[in-house]
Amino acid sequence: MGSPSADKRKAREQAFIILFERSFNSELTIDEILKIAVESEVIEKNKMTADIVRKAEEHIDEIDGVIEKNLKGWSKQRISKVSLALLRMAVCEMKYFDKVPVGVSINEAVEICKVYGSDEDKSFINGILGSIAREKED
């Protein structure tokens, strides 16, 4: 087993994968996507992963509202599916997981983006999440 922070990174990365997959499979529930991903060994069964994706799904309209409010001159439709999945994951943590420091949520989204996204995605995500974090502080 890895270090606690490595295990959490993996759980977040898996949550990102499920939320990304969700953007292509709106006819399936989040639990069906999770089950298929575990059965096909795309991800490992993980409570933190399941908690994030279920909470994100439960509050998707609120999460998307927070994201859209912070898109200066952009629409949600223009965001890449990678960026949107990472933003949803991080905003979900920032809003609904009080034990996770906001800076950790932002950093983890940016680190995962380094693997799956482009350099533009990375700075875009960092900027949007920074804006959301400042708004949360007020």
Short mmCIF file of N, CA and C in Angstrom, two decimals:
data_model
loop_
_atom_site.label_atom_id
_atom_site.label_comp_id
_atom_site.label_asym_id
_atom_site.label_seq_id
_atom_site.Cartn_x
_atom_site.Cartn_y
_atom_site.Cartn_z
N MET A 1 0.84 -1.18 0.00
CA MET A 1 0.00 0.00 0.00
C MET A 1 0.89 1.25 0.00
N GLY A 2 0.45 2.27 -0.71
CA GLY A 2 1.23 3.50 -0.82
C GLY A 2 1.07 4.39 0.39
N SER A 3 1.63 5.57 0.30
CA SER A 3 1.49 6.55 1.38
C SER A 3 0.06 7.09 1.37
N PRO A 4 -0.40 7.64 2.51
CA PRO A 4 -1.76 8.17 2.54
C PRO A 4 -2.03 9.21 1.44
N SER A 5 -1.05 10.09 1.18
CA SER A 5 -1.28 11.10 0.15
C SER A 5 -1.30 10.48 -1.24
N ALA A 6 -0.47 9.45 -1.47
CA ALA A 6 -0.49 8.75 -2.76
C ALA A 6 -1.81 8.01 -2.95
N ASP A 7 -2.32 7.42 -1.87
CA ASP A 7 -3.60 6.72 -1.94
C ASP A 7 -4.74 7.70 -2.25
N LYS A 8 -4.68 8.88 -1.65
CA LYS A 8 -5.70 9.90 -1.91
C LYS A 8 -5.59 10.43 -3.33
N ARG A 9 -4.37 10.61 -3.82
CA ARG A 9 -4.17 11.04 -5.21
C ARG A 9 -4.81 10.02 -6.15
N LYS A 10 -4.54 8.73 -5.87
CA LYS A 10 -5.10 7.68 -6.72
C LYS A 10 -6.63 7.70 -6.67
N ALA A 11 -7.19 7.90 -5.48
CA ALA A 11 -8.66 7.96 -5.34
C ALA A 11 -9.21 9.13 -6.15
N ARG A 12 -8.54 10.27 -6.09
CA ARG A 12 -8.98 11.45 -6.86
C ARG A 12 -8.83 11.21 -8.36
N GLU A 13 -7.73 10.58 -8.74
CA GLU A 13 -7.52 10.30 -10.16
C GLU A 13 -8.62 9.37 -10.67
N GLN A 14 -8.97 8.39 -9.87
CA GLN A 14 -10.06 7.49 -10.24
C GLN A 14 -11.39 8.24 -10.30
N ALA A 15 -11.62 9.15 -9.37
CA ALA A 15 -12.85 9.96 -9.38
C ALA A 15 -12.90 10.79 -10.66
N PHE A 16 -11.76 11.38 -11.03
CA PHE A 16 -11.68 12.13 -12.29
C PHE A 16 -12.07 11.23 -13.46
N ILE A 17 -11.52 10.02 -13.51
CA ILE A 17 -11.79 9.09 -14.61
C ILE A 17 -13.29 8.80 -14.70
N ILE A 18 -13.93 8.58 -13.56
CA ILE A 18 -15.37 8.29 -13.55
C ILE A 18 -16.16 9.52 -13.99
N LEU A 19 -15.81 10.69 -13.49
CA LEU A 19 -16.53 11.92 -13.88
C LEU A 19 -16.30 12.23 -15.36
N PHE A 20 -15.11 11.95 -15.86
CA PHE A 20 -14.81 12.12 -17.28
C PHE A 20 -15.68 11.16 -18.10
N GLU A 21 -15.72 9.91 -17.70
CA GLU A 21 -16.53 8.90 -18.39
C GLU A 21 -18.01 9.30 -18.37
N ARG A 22 -18.43 9.88 -17.27
CA ARG A 22 -19.83 10.31 -17.11
C ARG A 22 -20.22 11.29 -18.22
N SER A 23 -19.29 12.13 -18.66
CA SER A 23 -19.61 13.12 -19.69
C SER A 23 -19.91 12.46 -21.05
N PHE A 24 -19.56 11.19 -21.20
CA PHE A 24 -19.86 10.45 -22.43
C PHE A 24 -21.05 9.49 -22.26
N ASN A 25 -21.44 9.22 -21.02
CA ASN A 25 -22.47 8.21 -20.73
C ASN A 25 -23.55 8.76 -19.81
N SER A 26 -24.34 9.68 -20.32
CA SER A 26 -25.38 10.28 -19.47
C SER A 26 -26.55 9.32 -19.23
N GLU A 27 -26.63 8.24 -20.02
CA GLU A 27 -27.74 7.29 -19.82
C GLU A 27 -27.48 6.33 -18.65
N LEU A 28 -26.23 6.22 -18.21
CA LEU A 28 -25.89 5.37 -17.07
C LEU A 28 -25.86 6.19 -15.79
N THR A 29 -26.18 5.55 -14.66
CA THR A 29 -26.03 6.24 -13.37
C THR A 29 -24.56 6.23 -13.00
N ILE A 30 -24.20 7.09 -12.07
CA ILE A 30 -22.81 7.14 -11.62
C ILE A 30 -22.41 5.81 -10.97
N ASP A 31 -23.34 5.17 -10.28
CA ASP A 31 -23.05 3.86 -9.66
C ASP A 31 -22.83 2.78 -10.72
N GLU A 32 -23.58 2.84 -11.83
CA GLU A 32 -23.36 1.88 -12.92
C GLU A 32 -21.98 2.09 -13.54
N ILE A 33 -21.60 3.34 -13.75
CA ILE A 33 -20.28 3.64 -14.31
C ILE A 33 -19.19 3.15 -13.36
N LEU A 34 -19.35 3.41 -12.06
CA LEU A 34 -18.39 2.94 -11.06
C LEU A 34 -18.25 1.42 -11.11
N LYS A 35 -19.39 0.73 -11.12
CA LYS A 35 -19.41 -0.74 -11.11
C LYS A 35 -18.69 -1.29 -12.34
N ILE A 36 -19.01 -0.76 -13.51
CA ILE A 36 -18.38 -1.21 -14.75
C ILE A 36 -16.86 -0.96 -14.70
N ALA A 37 -16.47 0.21 -14.22
CA ALA A 37 -15.04 0.56 -14.16
C ALA A 37 -14.28 -0.38 -13.22
N VAL A 38 -14.90 -0.75 -12.09
CA VAL A 38 -14.25 -1.67 -11.15
C VAL A 38 -14.20 -3.08 -11.75
N GLU A 39 -15.34 -3.53 -12.31
CA GLU A 39 -15.39 -4.88 -12.89
C GLU A 39 -14.42 -5.04 -14.05
N SER A 40 -14.25 -3.99 -14.85
CA SER A 40 -13.33 -4.07 -15.99
C SER A 40 -11.90 -3.68 -15.61
N GLU A 41 -11.69 -3.46 -14.31
CA GLU A 41 -10.38 -3.15 -13.73
C GLU A 41 -9.76 -1.86 -14.28
N VAL A 42 -10.62 -0.91 -14.70
CA VAL A 42 -10.16 0.42 -15.07
C VAL A 42 -9.73 1.16 -13.81
N ILE A 43 -10.49 0.94 -12.73
CA ILE A 43 -10.15 1.51 -11.41
C ILE A 43 -10.27 0.41 -10.36
N GLU A 44 -9.72 0.68 -9.19
CA GLU A 44 -9.87 -0.22 -8.04
C GLU A 44 -11.00 0.30 -7.18
N LYS A 45 -11.70 -0.61 -6.53
CA LYS A 45 -12.77 -0.20 -5.62
C LYS A 45 -12.16 0.66 -4.52
N ASN A 46 -12.77 1.84 -4.27
CA ASN A 46 -12.19 2.77 -3.32
C ASN A 46 -13.31 3.66 -2.76
N LYS A 47 -13.40 3.72 -1.44
CA LYS A 47 -14.47 4.49 -0.80
C LYS A 47 -14.37 5.98 -1.12
N MET A 48 -13.17 6.54 -1.06
CA MET A 48 -13.01 7.97 -1.33
C MET A 48 -13.44 8.31 -2.77
N THR A 49 -13.05 7.47 -3.72
CA THR A 49 -13.47 7.67 -5.11
C THR A 49 -14.98 7.68 -5.21
N ALA A 50 -15.61 6.66 -4.62
CA ALA A 50 -17.08 6.55 -4.67
C ALA A 50 -17.74 7.75 -3.99
N ASP A 51 -17.19 8.17 -2.85
CA ASP A 51 -17.76 9.32 -2.12
C ASP A 51 -17.72 10.58 -2.99
N ILE A 52 -16.60 10.83 -3.65
CA ILE A 52 -16.47 12.04 -4.47
C ILE A 52 -17.45 12.00 -5.64
N VAL A 53 -17.47 10.88 -6.38
CA VAL A 53 -18.32 10.87 -7.58
C VAL A 53 -19.80 10.88 -7.24
N ARG A 54 -20.17 10.22 -6.16
CA ARG A 54 -21.59 10.23 -5.76
C ARG A 54 -22.01 11.63 -5.30
N LYS A 55 -21.16 12.28 -4.53
CA LYS A 55 -21.45 13.64 -4.05
C LYS A 55 -21.49 14.61 -5.23
N ALA A 56 -20.57 14.45 -6.17
CA ALA A 56 -20.55 15.31 -7.37
C ALA A 56 -21.83 15.13 -8.17
N GLU A 57 -22.25 13.89 -8.34
CA GLU A 57 -23.47 13.60 -9.09
C GLU A 57 -24.70 14.19 -8.37
N GLU A 58 -24.74 14.01 -7.07
CA GLU A 58 -25.86 14.50 -6.26
C GLU A 58 -26.01 16.02 -6.35
N HIS A 59 -24.89 16.72 -6.46
CA HIS A 59 -24.90 18.20 -6.45
C HIS A 59 -24.42 18.79 -7.77
N ILE A 60 -24.56 18.04 -8.87
CA ILE A 60 -23.98 18.46 -10.14
C ILE A 60 -24.46 19.85 -10.58
N ASP A 61 -25.74 20.16 -10.38
CA ASP A 61 -26.24 21.47 -10.82
C ASP A 61 -25.61 22.61 -10.02
N GLU A 62 -25.46 22.41 -8.70
CA GLU A 62 -24.82 23.43 -7.86
C GLU A 62 -23.34 23.58 -8.23
N ILE A 63 -22.67 22.45 -8.41
CA ILE A 63 -21.24 22.47 -8.77
C ILE A 63 -21.05 23.18 -10.10
N ASP A 64 -21.86 22.82 -11.10
CA ASP A 64 -21.75 23.46 -12.41
C ASP A 64 -22.08 24.95 -12.31
N GLY A 65 -23.01 25.31 -11.44
CA GLY A 65 -23.34 26.72 -11.23
C GLY A 65 -22.15 27.50 -10.70
N VAL A 66 -21.43 26.91 -9.74
CA VAL A 66 -20.23 27.55 -9.19
C VAL A 66 -19.17 27.70 -10.29
N ILE A 67 -18.99 26.66 -11.08
CA ILE A 67 -18.01 26.71 -12.17
C ILE A 67 -18.40 27.80 -13.17
N GLU A 68 -19.66 27.77 -13.62
CA GLU A 68 -20.12 28.73 -14.64
C GLU A 68 -19.99 30.17 -14.16
N LYS A 69 -20.27 30.39 -12.86
CA LYS A 69 -20.19 31.74 -12.30
C LYS A 69 -18.76 32.28 -12.37
N ASN A 70 -17.79 31.39 -12.39
CA ASN A 70 -16.38 31.80 -12.39
C ASN A 70 -15.72 31.71 -13.76
N LEU A 71 -16.48 31.42 -14.78
CA LEU A 71 -15.97 31.39 -16.15
C LEU A 71 -16.13 32.77 -16.75
N LYS A 72 -15.09 33.54 -16.71
CA LYS A 72 -15.15 34.91 -17.23
C LYS A 72 -15.07 34.85 -18.76
N GLY A 73 -16.18 35.15 -19.43
CA GLY A 73 -16.20 35.17 -20.89
C GLY A 73 -16.18 33.79 -21.55
N TRP A 74 -16.47 32.75 -20.79
CA TRP A 74 -16.52 31.39 -21.32
C TRP A 74 -17.88 30.80 -21.02
N SER A 75 -18.24 29.75 -21.74
CA SER A 75 -19.43 28.97 -21.39
C SER A 75 -18.96 27.56 -21.05
N LYS A 76 -19.74 26.88 -20.25
CA LYS A 76 -19.38 25.52 -19.84
C LYS A 76 -19.17 24.62 -21.07
N GLN A 77 -19.91 24.86 -22.13
CA GLN A 77 -19.83 24.04 -23.34
C GLN A 77 -18.46 24.15 -24.02
N ARG A 78 -17.75 25.25 -23.79
CA ARG A 78 -16.44 25.45 -24.42
C ARG A 78 -15.30 24.77 -23.67
N ILE A 79 -15.56 24.32 -22.45
CA ILE A 79 -14.50 23.71 -21.63
C ILE A 79 -14.28 22.27 -22.11
N SER A 80 -13.02 21.85 -22.16
CA SER A 80 -12.74 20.45 -22.52
C SER A 80 -13.36 19.52 -21.48
N LYS A 81 -13.67 18.31 -21.90
CA LYS A 81 -14.25 17.33 -20.98
C LYS A 81 -13.28 17.00 -19.85
N VAL A 82 -11.98 17.03 -20.13
CA VAL A 82 -10.96 16.80 -19.10
C VAL A 82 -11.05 17.90 -18.05
N SER A 83 -11.04 19.16 -18.51
CA SER A 83 -11.10 20.29 -17.57
C SER A 83 -12.38 20.27 -16.76
N LEU A 84 -13.50 20.00 -17.42
CA LEU A 84 -14.78 20.01 -16.72
C LEU A 84 -14.83 18.92 -15.64
N ALA A 85 -14.34 17.73 -15.96
CA ALA A 85 -14.34 16.65 -14.97
C ALA A 85 -13.44 17.01 -13.78
N LEU A 86 -12.28 17.60 -14.05
CA LEU A 86 -11.38 17.99 -12.96
C LEU A 86 -11.98 19.12 -12.13
N LEU A 87 -12.60 20.09 -12.79
CA LEU A 87 -13.25 21.19 -12.05
C LEU A 87 -14.38 20.65 -11.17
N ARG A 88 -15.18 19.76 -11.73
CA ARG A 88 -16.28 19.18 -10.94
C ARG A 88 -15.76 18.44 -9.72
N MET A 89 -14.70 17.66 -9.90
CA MET A 89 -14.11 16.92 -8.79
C MET A 89 -13.61 17.88 -7.71
N ALA A 90 -12.84 18.88 -8.11
CA ALA A 90 -12.25 19.81 -7.14
C ALA A 90 -13.31 20.66 -6.46
N VAL A 91 -14.27 21.18 -7.22
CA VAL A 91 -15.32 22.01 -6.62
C VAL A 91 -16.15 21.18 -5.66
N CYS A 92 -16.41 19.93 -6.01
CA CYS A 92 -17.14 19.03 -5.11
C CYS A 92 -16.40 18.92 -3.78
N GLU A 93 -15.10 18.69 -3.84
CA GLU A 93 -14.30 18.59 -2.61
C GLU A 93 -14.33 19.91 -1.83
N MET A 94 -14.18 21.02 -2.55
CA MET A 94 -14.12 22.33 -1.91
C MET A 94 -15.44 22.66 -1.19
N LYS A 95 -16.55 22.24 -1.78
CA LYS A 95 -17.86 22.58 -1.23
C LYS A 95 -18.38 21.57 -0.20
N TYR A 96 -18.08 20.30 -0.39
CA TYR A 96 -18.77 19.27 0.39
C TYR A 96 -17.86 18.38 1.26
N PHE A 97 -16.55 18.58 1.18
CA PHE A 97 -15.63 17.79 2.00
C PHE A 97 -14.82 18.75 2.87
N ASP A 98 -15.39 19.13 4.00
CA ASP A 98 -14.79 20.15 4.88
C ASP A 98 -13.41 19.78 5.40
N LYS A 99 -13.12 18.49 5.51
CA LYS A 99 -11.82 18.07 6.07
C LYS A 99 -10.67 18.23 5.08
N VAL A 100 -11.02 18.47 3.79
CA VAL A 100 -9.98 18.62 2.76
C VAL A 100 -9.67 20.11 2.60
N PRO A 101 -8.43 20.52 2.85
CA PRO A 101 -8.08 21.93 2.64
C PRO A 101 -8.27 22.32 1.17
N VAL A 102 -8.80 23.53 0.95
CA VAL A 102 -9.07 24.02 -0.40
C VAL A 102 -7.81 23.94 -1.27
N GLY A 103 -6.67 24.33 -0.70
CA GLY A 103 -5.41 24.29 -1.46
C GLY A 103 -5.05 22.90 -1.94
N VAL A 104 -5.39 21.89 -1.15
CA VAL A 104 -5.12 20.50 -1.53
C VAL A 104 -6.00 20.13 -2.72
N SER A 105 -7.28 20.49 -2.67
CA SER A 105 -8.19 20.20 -3.79
C SER A 105 -7.68 20.82 -5.09
N ILE A 106 -7.24 22.07 -5.00
CA ILE A 106 -6.73 22.78 -6.19
C ILE A 106 -5.46 22.10 -6.69
N ASN A 107 -4.51 21.87 -5.79
CA ASN A 107 -3.24 21.26 -6.17
C ASN A 107 -3.44 19.89 -6.80
N GLU A 108 -4.30 19.08 -6.21
CA GLU A 108 -4.53 17.73 -6.74
C GLU A 108 -5.14 17.79 -8.14
N ALA A 109 -6.10 18.70 -8.36
CA ALA A 109 -6.70 18.83 -9.69
C ALA A 109 -5.64 19.23 -10.71
N VAL A 110 -4.77 20.16 -10.35
CA VAL A 110 -3.71 20.61 -11.26
C VAL A 110 -2.72 19.47 -11.53
N GLU A 111 -2.36 18.72 -10.49
CA GLU A 111 -1.42 17.59 -10.66
C GLU A 111 -2.02 16.51 -11.57
N ILE A 112 -3.28 16.19 -11.38
CA ILE A 112 -3.94 15.19 -12.23
C ILE A 112 -4.04 15.71 -13.66
N CYS A 113 -4.27 17.01 -13.80
CA CYS A 113 -4.34 17.63 -15.13
C CYS A 113 -3.02 17.50 -15.88
N LYS A 114 -1.90 17.51 -15.15
CA LYS A 114 -0.59 17.36 -15.79
C LYS A 114 -0.49 16.03 -16.53
N VAL A 115 -1.24 15.03 -16.04
CA VAL A 115 -1.22 13.70 -16.65
C VAL A 115 -2.21 13.62 -17.82
N TYR A 116 -3.40 14.19 -17.65
CA TYR A 116 -4.49 13.97 -18.60
C TYR A 116 -4.82 15.17 -19.50
N GLY A 117 -4.37 16.35 -19.11
CA GLY A 117 -4.74 17.55 -19.85
C GLY A 117 -3.55 18.21 -20.52
N SER A 118 -3.81 19.37 -21.05
CA SER A 118 -2.76 20.15 -21.71
C SER A 118 -2.24 21.23 -20.75
N ASP A 119 -1.19 21.93 -21.16
CA ASP A 119 -0.68 23.04 -20.35
C ASP A 119 -1.75 24.12 -20.21
N GLU A 120 -2.52 24.35 -21.29
CA GLU A 120 -3.59 25.35 -21.23
C GLU A 120 -4.65 24.93 -20.20
N ASP A 121 -5.00 23.63 -20.21
CA ASP A 121 -5.98 23.12 -19.24
C ASP A 121 -5.49 23.38 -17.81
N LYS A 122 -4.20 23.12 -17.59
CA LYS A 122 -3.62 23.25 -16.25
C LYS A 122 -3.77 24.68 -15.72
N SER A 123 -3.39 25.68 -16.52
CA SER A 123 -3.50 27.05 -16.03
C SER A 123 -4.95 27.50 -15.95
N PHE A 124 -5.79 27.01 -16.87
CA PHE A 124 -7.23 27.33 -16.84
C PHE A 124 -7.85 26.81 -15.54
N ILE A 125 -7.60 25.55 -15.22
CA ILE A 125 -8.14 24.93 -14.00
C ILE A 125 -7.63 25.66 -12.77
N ASN A 126 -6.34 25.94 -12.73
CA ASN A 126 -5.76 26.64 -11.59
C ASN A 126 -6.43 28.01 -11.40
N GLY A 127 -6.64 28.73 -12.49
CA GLY A 127 -7.27 30.05 -12.42
C GLY A 127 -8.72 30.00 -11.94
N ILE A 128 -9.50 29.08 -12.50
CA ILE A 128 -10.91 28.96 -12.11
C ILE A 128 -11.01 28.55 -10.64
N LEU A 129 -10.24 27.54 -10.24
CA LEU A 129 -10.31 27.07 -8.85
C LEU A 129 -9.80 28.13 -7.88
N GLY A 130 -8.78 28.90 -8.29
CA GLY A 130 -8.29 30.00 -7.45
C GLY A 130 -9.38 31.04 -7.23
N SER A 131 -10.10 31.35 -8.28
CA SER A 131 -11.21 32.30 -8.21
C SER A 131 -12.31 31.79 -7.28
N ILE A 132 -12.63 30.51 -7.39
CA ILE A 132 -13.65 29.88 -6.52
C ILE A 132 -13.19 29.90 -5.07
N ALA A 133 -11.91 29.62 -4.85
CA ALA A 133 -11.35 29.59 -3.48
C ALA A 133 -11.43 30.98 -2.85
N ARG A 134 -11.10 32.02 -3.62
CA ARG A 134 -11.17 33.40 -3.10
C ARG A 134 -12.62 33.76 -2.75
N GLU A 135 -13.53 33.34 -3.61
CA GLU A 135 -14.96 33.59 -3.36
C GLU A 135 -15.42 32.87 -2.08
N LYS A 136 -14.92 31.67 -1.88
CA LYS A 136 -15.29 30.88 -0.70
C LYS A 136 -14.79 31.54 0.60
N GLU A 137 -13.62 32.20 0.51
CA GLU A 137 -13.04 32.87 1.68
C GLU A 137 -13.89 34.07 2.11
N ASP A 138 -14.52 34.74 1.14
CA ASP A 138 -15.29 35.95 1.46
C ASP A 138 -16.58 35.68 2.20
#
